[in-house]
Structure formats: structure tokens, C-alpha cells
Coordinates of C-alpha atoms and ligand atoms in Angstrom, one line a residue:
X1 CA 156.8 240.5 56.4
X2 CA 155.4 243.6 55.9
X3 CA 159.1 246.0 54.7
X4 CA 159.9 242.7 52.8
X5 CA 160.0 243.2 48.1
X6 CA 159.4 240.2 47.4
X7 CA 162.2 238.7 45.3
X8 CA 163.2 236.0 43.5
X9 CA 165.0 234.1 46.5
X10 CA 161.7 233.5 47.8
X11 CA 160.6 231.6 45.5
X12 CA 161.8 228.7 46.6
X13 CA 159.5 227.5 49.1
X14 CA 158.4 231.3 50.0
X15 CA 155.8 229.9 52.1
X16 CA 157.8 228.8 54.7
X17 CA 159.7 232.3 55.6
X18 CA 156.0 233.7 55.6
X19 CA 154.5 231.4 57.3
X20 CA 156.7 231.1 60.4
X21 CA 156.1 234.7 60.1
X22 CA 152.6 234.8 60.3
X23 CA 153.6 232.5 64.0
X24 CA 154.8 235.0 65.5
X25 CA 151.9 237.4 65.7
X26 CA 150.1 236.5 68.6
X27 CA 146.3 236.4 67.3
X28 CA 144.5 234.2 69.4
X29 CA 141.1 235.2 68.9
X30 CA 140.9 237.7 72.7
X31 CA 144.1 240.3 71.2
X32 CA 144.3 242.1 67.8
X33 CA 144.5 241.1 64.4
X34 CA 145.3 244.1 62.8
X35 CA 149.4 243.6 63.1
X36 CA 148.7 241.0 60.6
X37 CA 146.1 242.3 59.1
X38 CA 148.7 245.1 58.0
X39 CA 151.7 242.3 57.9
X40 CA 149.9 241.2 54.8
X41 CA 148.2 244.1 53.5
X42 CA 151.9 245.6 52.9
X43 CA 152.7 242.5 51.0
X44 CA 149.9 242.3 48.8
X45 CA 150.3 246.0 48.2
X46 CA 154.2 245.1 47.2
X47 CA 152.8 243.2 44.8
X48 CA 150.3 246.1 43.6
X49 CA 147.6 244.0 45.4
X50 CA 144.8 246.7 47.0
X51 CA 143.3 245.2 49.9
X52 CA 139.9 245.4 51.2
X53 CA 140.1 245.8 55.6
X54 CA 136.3 245.6 57.4
X55 CA 137.2 246.0 60.4
X56 CA 135.0 245.3 64.2
X57 CA 132.6 247.4 65.8
X58 CA 136.1 248.6 68.0
X59 CA 138.4 248.3 65.0
X60 CA 140.2 246.6 66.8
X61 CA 140.4 243.2 64.3
X62 CA 139.9 243.0 61.2
X63 CA 139.0 241.2 57.4
X64 CA 140.5 242.1 54.7
X65 CA 139.8 240.7 51.2
X66 CA 141.4 241.3 47.6
X67 CA 140.8 240.5 43.8
X68 CA 143.7 239.7 41.6
X69 CA 141.9 240.7 37.8
X70 CA 141.7 238.7 35.6
X71 CA 143.3 239.6 32.7
X72 CA 141.3 242.2 31.5
X73 CA 140.1 243.6 34.4
X74 CA 137.3 241.6 35.5
X75 CA 137.2 240.7 39.2
X76 CA 133.6 238.7 39.2
X77 CA 133.1 235.6 38.6
X78 CA 136.6 233.9 39.8
X79 CA 138.3 231.3 43.0
X80 CA 138.8 232.8 47.2
X81 CA 141.5 231.3 48.8
X82 CA 140.2 231.5 52.3
X83 CA 141.7 231.1 56.5
X84 CA 141.0 232.7 60.0
X85 CA 143.8 234.4 60.9
X86 CA 142.9 233.8 64.8
X87 CA 144.4 231.2 66.5
X88 CA 143.1 229.5 69.6
X89 CA 144.5 230.1 73.1
X90 CA 147.9 227.8 74.5
X91 CA 146.2 228.9 78.1
X92 CA 147.3 226.1 79.7
X93 CA 149.6 223.9 77.6
X94 CA 152.0 222.4 77.8
X95 CA 154.4 223.5 74.5
X96 CA 158.4 222.2 74.0
X97 CA 158.3 224.8 73.0
X98 CA 157.6 228.6 72.1
X99 CA 154.4 228.6 70.7
X100 CA 154.2 231.6 68.8
X101 CA 158.5 231.4 67.9
X102 CA 158.2 228.1 65.2
X103 CA 160.6 225.8 64.9
X104 CA 161.3 222.8 62.3
X105 CA 161.7 220.0 63.9
X106 CA 162.3 216.3 61.3
X107 CA 159.5 217.6 59.1
X108 CA 157.3 219.2 60.9
X109 CA 157.2 222.6 61.4
X110 CA 155.2 223.5 64.8
X111 CA 154.6 226.8 66.2
X112 CA 150.8 227.4 67.4
X113 CA 148.9 227.8 64.0
X114 CA 151.0 226.4 62.0
X115 CA 147.9 224.0 61.1
X116 CA 145.0 225.7 61.7
X117 CA 145.8 227.7 59.7
X118 CA 148.3 230.1 58.6
X119 CA 150.2 227.2 56.6
X120 CA 147.7 227.2 53.9
X121 CA 147.4 231.5 54.6
X122 CA 151.3 231.6 53.9
X123 CA 151.4 228.8 50.7
X124 CA 148.9 231.6 48.8
X125 CA 150.4 234.4 50.0
X126 CA 153.4 232.8 48.5
X127 CA 151.9 232.1 45.0
X128 CA 152.0 236.2 44.7
X129 CA 154.6 236.4 42.5
X130 CA 153.5 233.3 40.5
X131 CA 149.8 234.4 40.0
X132 CA 151.8 238.2 38.7
X133 CA 153.3 236.2 36.1
X134 CA 150.1 234.9 34.5
X135 CA 147.4 235.4 32.4
X136 CA 144.2 235.1 34.0
X137 CA 141.0 234.3 32.6
X138 CA 139.7 234.0 36.2
X139 CA 140.1 236.4 39.0
X140 CA 142.0 234.7 42.2
X141 CA 140.7 236.3 45.3
X142 CA 142.2 236.0 48.8
X143 CA 139.3 236.6 52.4
X144 CA 141.1 236.6 55.8
X145 CA 138.8 236.4 59.2
X146 CA 138.8 236.7 62.7
X147 CA 137.2 235.6 65.1
X148 CA 136.4 231.7 63.6
X149 CA 137.8 230.1 66.9
X150 CA 135.0 231.8 68.5
X151 CA 132.5 231.3 67.0
X152 CA 132.5 233.0 63.7
X153 CA 132.4 236.5 63.9
X154 CA 134.3 238.2 61.5
X155 CA 133.2 236.3 58.3
X156 CA 129.8 237.3 58.2
X157 CA 131.2 241.0 58.4
X158 CA 133.3 240.5 55.4
X159 CA 130.8 238.4 53.9
X160 CA 128.0 241.7 54.0
X161 CA 130.5 243.9 52.3
X162 CA 131.2 241.6 49.5
X163 CA 127.9 241.2 49.2
X164 CA 126.7 245.4 48.9
X165 CA 129.5 246.2 47.1
X166 CA 128.5 243.5 44.4
X167 CA 131.4 241.5 44.3
X168 CA 130.4 237.8 43.2
X169 CA 133.1 235.1 43.4
X170 CA 131.9 232.1 41.7
X171 CA 133.6 229.7 44.4
X172 CA 135.1 229.7 47.8
X173 CA 137.7 227.2 49.2
X174 CA 138.5 227.3 52.8
X175 CA 141.7 225.7 53.8
X176 CA 141.2 224.0 57.0
X177 CA 142.8 221.3 57.9
X178 CA 141.6 218.5 55.8
X179 CA 145.4 216.6 54.8
X180 CA 144.4 217.8 51.9
X181 CA 141.3 216.1 50.6
X182 CA 138.2 217.5 49.9
X183 CA 136.0 217.1 52.6
X184 CA 132.1 219.1 51.3
X185 CA 130.0 218.1 54.5
X186 CA 130.5 219.5 58.7
X187 CA 127.6 220.1 61.2
X188 CA 126.5 223.6 62.4
X189 CA 127.5 224.9 65.9
X190 CA 124.8 226.6 67.8
X191 CA 126.2 228.2 71.0
X192 CA 124.1 229.8 73.5
X193 CA 124.4 231.2 77.1
X194 CA 122.0 231.1 79.8
X195 CA 120.9 233.3 82.8
X196 CA 119.1 232.5 85.8
X197 CA 117.6 234.6 87.9
X198 CA 116.0 233.7 91.2
X199 CA 115.7 235.2 94.4
X200 CA 117.8 234.6 96.7
X201 CA 116.7 234.1 100.9
X202 CA 118.8 231.9 103.3
X203 CA 118.5 228.6 102.4
X204 CA 116.8 227.6 105.9
X205 CA 114.2 229.5 103.9
X206 CA 113.5 227.8 100.4
X207 CA 109.6 227.9 99.8
X208 CA 110.4 231.9 99.8
X209 CA 113.8 231.6 97.8
X210 CA 113.9 231.1 94.0
X211 CA 116.7 228.9 93.1
X212 CA 118.6 229.8 90.3
X213 CA 120.8 226.9 90.4
X214 CA 118.0 224.2 90.3
X215 CA 116.0 226.0 87.1
X216 CA 119.5 225.6 85.3
X217 CA 119.7 221.9 86.4
X218 CA 116.3 221.5 85.3
X219 CA 117.1 223.1 82.0
X220 CA 120.4 220.7 81.9
X221 CA 118.8 218.8 82.2
X222 CA 115.7 219.0 79.4
X223 CA 119.2 219.8 77.2
X224 CA 120.5 216.2 78.0
X225 CA 117.2 214.1 77.2
X226 CA 116.9 215.9 73.8
X227 CA 120.4 214.7 73.2
X228 CA 119.5 212.0 74.1
X229 CA 115.9 211.4 71.7
X230 CA 119.5 212.6 68.8
X231 CA 121.3 209.9 70.1
X232 CA 118.5 207.3 70.0
X233 CA 117.0 207.9 67.1
X234 CA 118.4 210.1 64.9
X235 CA 118.2 211.6 62.2
X236 CA 121.9 209.4 61.9
X237 CA 123.7 210.9 58.3
X238 CA 126.3 207.6 58.4
X239 CA 129.5 209.9 56.4
X240 CA 129.5 211.8 59.4
X241 CA 131.4 209.9 63.1
X242 CA 129.5 210.7 65.2
X243 CA 126.7 210.5 63.4
X244 CA 123.5 212.3 64.5
X245 CA 123.1 216.0 65.9
X246 CA 124.7 216.8 69.3
X247 CA 124.2 218.8 72.1
X248 CA 126.4 219.8 75.7
X249 CA 126.1 222.3 78.3
X250 CA 130.0 223.2 78.3
X251 CA 130.3 225.7 81.5
X252 CA 128.6 227.0 84.6
X253 CA 128.5 229.4 87.3
X254 CA 126.4 229.8 90.6
X255 CA 125.7 230.7 94.1
X256 CA 127.5 232.5 96.5
X257 CA 127.2 230.4 99.5
X258 CA 126.0 227.0 100.8
X259 CA 124.0 228.6 102.9
X260 CA 122.4 231.2 100.5
X261 CA 119.5 230.1 97.7
X262 CA 121.4 231.2 94.5
X263 CA 120.0 234.1 92.6
X264 CA 121.9 234.1 89.8
X265 CA 122.8 230.6 87.8
X266 CA 124.6 231.1 83.8
X267 CA 125.2 228.4 81.4
X268 CA 126.4 227.5 77.9
X269 CA 125.0 224.6 75.9
X270 CA 126.1 223.9 72.0
X271 CA 123.4 222.1 69.4
X272 CA 126.1 220.8 66.8
X273 CA 123.0 219.9 64.1
X274 CA 123.4 217.5 60.8
X275 CA 123.4 220.5 58.0
X276 CA 119.7 218.6 56.8
X277 CA 118.8 219.4 60.8
X278 CA 117.2 222.9 62.0
X279 CA 119.5 224.7 63.4
X280 CA 117.6 226.2 66.1
X281 CA 115.6 223.4 67.0
X282 CA 116.7 222.4 69.5
X283 CA 116.9 226.2 71.1
X284 CA 113.0 226.3 70.4
X285 CA 112.5 223.4 72.6
X286 CA 114.6 224.5 75.9
X287 CA 113.5 227.9 75.7
X288 CA 109.8 226.5 75.2
X289 CA 110.6 224.7 78.7
X290 CA 112.0 227.9 80.7
X291 CA 108.6 229.8 79.2
X292 CA 105.5 227.5 79.4
X293 CA 107.1 225.4 82.4
X294 CA 109.7 226.7 84.8
X295 CA 109.4 230.9 84.9
X296 CA 105.6 230.2 85.9
X297 CA 106.4 228.1 88.5
X298 CA 109.2 231.1 89.6
X299 CA 107.2 233.7 89.3
X300 CA 105.0 232.3 91.5
X301 CA 107.3 232.8 94.2
X302 CA 109.1 236.5 92.4
X303 CA 107.3 238.6 90.0
X304 CA 111.2 239.8 88.5
X305 CA 112.5 236.6 88.6
X306 CA 113.4 234.8 84.9
X307 CA 115.1 233.0 82.4
X308 CA 116.9 235.0 79.4
X309 CA 118.6 233.1 76.5
X310 CA 121.4 235.0 74.1
X311 CA 122.6 233.2 71.7
X312 CA 127.0 234.0 71.3
X313 CA 128.4 232.0 69.0
X314 CA 127.6 230.8 64.9
X315 CA 128.2 228.6 62.8
X316 CA 126.1 227.5 59.9
X317 CA 126.4 223.4 58.6
X318 CA 127.8 223.3 55.5
X319 CA 126.7 221.2 52.7
X320 CA 129.1 221.5 49.3
X321 CA 127.0 221.2 46.0
X322 CA 128.2 218.0 44.3
X323 CA 127.4 219.9 41.4
X324 CA 129.6 223.0 41.6
X325 CA 132.1 223.6 39.3
X326 CA 134.4 224.8 42.5
X327 CA 133.6 221.0 44.0
X328 CA 134.2 219.5 40.7
X329 CA 137.8 221.5 40.6
X330 CA 139.0 219.9 43.7
X331 CA 137.8 216.9 43.5
X332 CA 139.4 216.2 40.1
X333 CA 142.9 218.0 40.9
X334 CA 143.0 215.4 44.2
X335 CA 141.7 213.0 43.2
X336 CA 139.3 211.9 46.0
X337 CA 135.8 211.2 45.4
X338 CA 135.5 210.3 48.2
X339 CA 131.7 211.8 50.1
X340 CA 134.5 213.1 53.5
X341 CA 131.7 214.9 56.3
X342 CA 133.5 216.1 59.3
X343 CA 132.4 217.3 62.9
X344 CA 133.8 220.4 63.1
X345 CA 133.1 223.6 62.0
X346 CA 133.9 226.5 59.0
X347 CA 133.2 229.1 58.0
X348 CA 132.7 227.0 55.1
X349 CA 128.9 227.2 55.8
X350 CA 128.8 230.7 56.0
X351 CA 130.2 231.5 51.8
X352 CA 128.4 228.8 51.2
X353 CA 125.0 230.5 52.2
X354 CA 126.1 233.4 51.1
X355 CA 125.2 232.0 47.9
X356 CA 129.7 231.3 47.0
X357 CA 130.0 227.3 46.5
X358 CA 132.3 225.9 48.8
X359 CA 134.6 222.9 49.9
X360 CA 137.5 222.8 52.2
X361 CA 140.5 221.1 51.6
X362 CA 143.7 222.5 53.3
X363 CA 147.6 221.0 54.9
X364 CA 147.7 219.8 58.5
X365 CA 146.2 217.0 60.3
X366 CA 142.7 218.7 62.1
X367 CA 144.3 216.1 64.7
X368 CA 146.7 218.1 65.2
X369 CA 145.5 221.6 65.8
X370 CA 144.8 223.8 69.2
X371 CA 146.8 221.0 71.1
X372 CA 150.3 222.1 72.1
X373 CA 153.0 221.0 69.6
X374 CA 150.8 222.0 67.0
X375 CA 152.4 221.2 64.2
X376 CA 152.3 220.8 60.4
X377 CA 154.2 218.5 58.2
X378 CA 156.1 220.5 55.5
X379 CA 155.4 217.7 52.4
X380 CA 151.6 218.9 53.6
X381 CA 152.5 222.5 52.8
X382 CA 154.4 221.5 49.1
X383 CA 151.1 219.0 48.5
X384 CA 148.5 222.4 49.2
X385 CA 151.4 224.8 47.3
X386 CA 151.2 222.3 44.5
X387 CA 147.2 222.3 44.4
X388 CA 146.7 225.1 44.2
X389 CA 148.6 226.0 41.8
X390 CA 147.2 223.8 39.0
X391 CA 144.7 225.6 40.4
X392 CA 146.0 228.8 39.2
X393 CA 146.6 226.6 35.6
X394 CA 143.1 226.4 35.5
X395 CA 142.2 229.9 36.1
X396 CA 144.6 230.4 33.6
X397 CA 144.6 231.9 30.2
X398 CA 146.5 229.5 27.6
Ligands
ZN401 ZN1 140.9 226.3 61.9

């Protein structure tokens, strides 16, 4: 992609070749995304579009932001088309073909990220020649982030940079797979690591040790009890398939031998809150239990015993404003006025909290994401292309 000059021949379904190129960059979240970001930057540069790269601390990853100004050079207002460049790992999955060597079979394109969400990014980039022929009344922006799949780590840096530079788009469309239907809400996700430090001893001398696994187990049972209460008593929002906030423990490790009281135990848990709920509510309850009940008990045996928590991931909940211009625009163009709320998280909550009204609408089905043989229907890409050209029509001066 990088050294290819745009040509008229690209204009039939320019996004297909672009998508194949994007998939060939293995941007699993654990790896650098710079190869892909630089390729996109070069593509934009070939169309004389300046880009802003916002790097992570180690400069191994970057977010990319670009503005296609309106006809008199205005860069404020307008719509952001937003997507994440990272993909989930393929480890342990059985693919019928190389996940990073895309292939079209039947009416679908297969490859890691085809659906979540390089398909959308490719379609947005395919618009460049069309955009440049137009006199825009309002600017169009591209925002491509890193590390969405591991807790939305990239987008906050990008949003902070936009705020610092006073760049204020009027609305945002996040192109996560929704089968091209507007989605106006999702839950928040809050992920935590908990480290329990006990005191080891020979397992026959239980009174002189502090068993880290057992204290972790008590915390985990507390989390489960809290989750059961949420399920029983709500609050509920029936527009979600799982209509209450949920919590669960997903990973645990601890102990070194059956006959040794374990000194360390670490586990990870998450709380997925309805947009109406305080995201830290469950954490505060669990942290209070650790601090007020468990730690004093542990310290009665060993002064240095402790329980510590670290928040390791946040996805803010989304609850789009129906009256926002971007919500009305997407609803009108899709001719879809249903209230759709989904359980998976996206960066939309972050944009929305940054004061940029945001809706989710993108090609492909979430059911095809993250799994072996991830794929996107070609007709979804066509529909997305048509949709975005209609978005462009609304931004174009006539
Ligand atoms: Zn995604």
C-alpha cells in the first residue's frame, strides 16, 4: 500500500485491495502497529493529507489522526470515522487458511481483522479520491487507534492530544461490526488485577501462615455474590441481551506446592456495567471488604500481608444522545430507528465522554469477530462504502 500511488483503477472497489494489505500487517495487540500506521500515513500523504501520529510511551505503537479540511480550510466540527488497528491473537485457533494472508471464498473475505475492524478502515481510506473531488462544507476526520482489544489503551492518548490541540469534531462514527445498523449503547468494562500477599509456611502449620489462595478465594466468592445480586435485583435495561451489570473472575494463579502454604495469589476480574451504573461500584465494594475485613485478619498473623488492586483496563459505557446530529444522521442514512444496545465494548464511550457525540455503525457481524476463520461479507463492505459516501454527501457543499 505504501508505495502505491492512487490511480483511477482503484476506484471500483478500492477498499478490497486496501483491506487485503491491511490484513497482511499482523497487528495483534501484543505487537507493534507501526508498519500499518506508516502505510496508512503514506497513503494519506499521497493524497496530500497531513497526519498526526500519537505514540505510546515506548514508541512501538501509534494512533493516527487526520483531517480533510472543509473547502475554506476549516478543521473544526465535522465527522470522525474511527477504528482500531489492532486485532486479537490467533493463538490456539484452527484456521482453514493463513489468518494474515487474506482470501476471498464465495461472498466473503477471510482474514484476521477482516471484520473487526480493518474492513471499515479500508472502506474509509477508499473514499480518499472521492473526498478530494468534493468541496466539503464540514471537515472529515480519520482516527485509527492501537490497543483497543486489550482495554482501549490507545484512544485516550489520541483524545487527550486532540483536546490539547483544540480539535473539536462535532460527531463520530465508530465502525465496529454492527451489520451496518446503528448501535447507540453498550456496557462499560472495568478489568482489575488483584494480588494477595500472604505468608508461606509448612502446610502442617496452618496457624502460622497466611494462605494467599484462600484469601483470594474469599474475594472471588464476594465478587460472585455481588454478581448474583445484580442478576437478581438489577438494575435492568431490557434493551441489552444480558439486561443487568455482570462480574466474573477470568484468570487466577498462585501457590508453588501442595505442602506449602501459598504466599502469593493473583487473579483478574471484570465488571461490565450498564451505562446507567457507576463503573467503580463493584470494585469499591470488593476493595472495602479486602481492607476492612480480610487484611486485618491476615495482618494478625503476618504484618506484611496485603491485598492490592490495579485497574488494568477500562472501556467506558456508551449511551448515545438521540438528539445529537450524528445519531440522527446515521439513523436517517440507515433508515433505522430501533434502539440497539450491545454487550461488547468499543471506543465509542471514550469519544462520547470526550464531548464528541458518537454512534457505532460498521460492516460485518460481531459473531464473525475474534474467532478462527474471521470473515466479512463482501456485500457488507459495499453497503458500508455506500453509507459513507452518503455521509460525505451530507458534508459536501452543493
Ligand atoms: Zn473491534
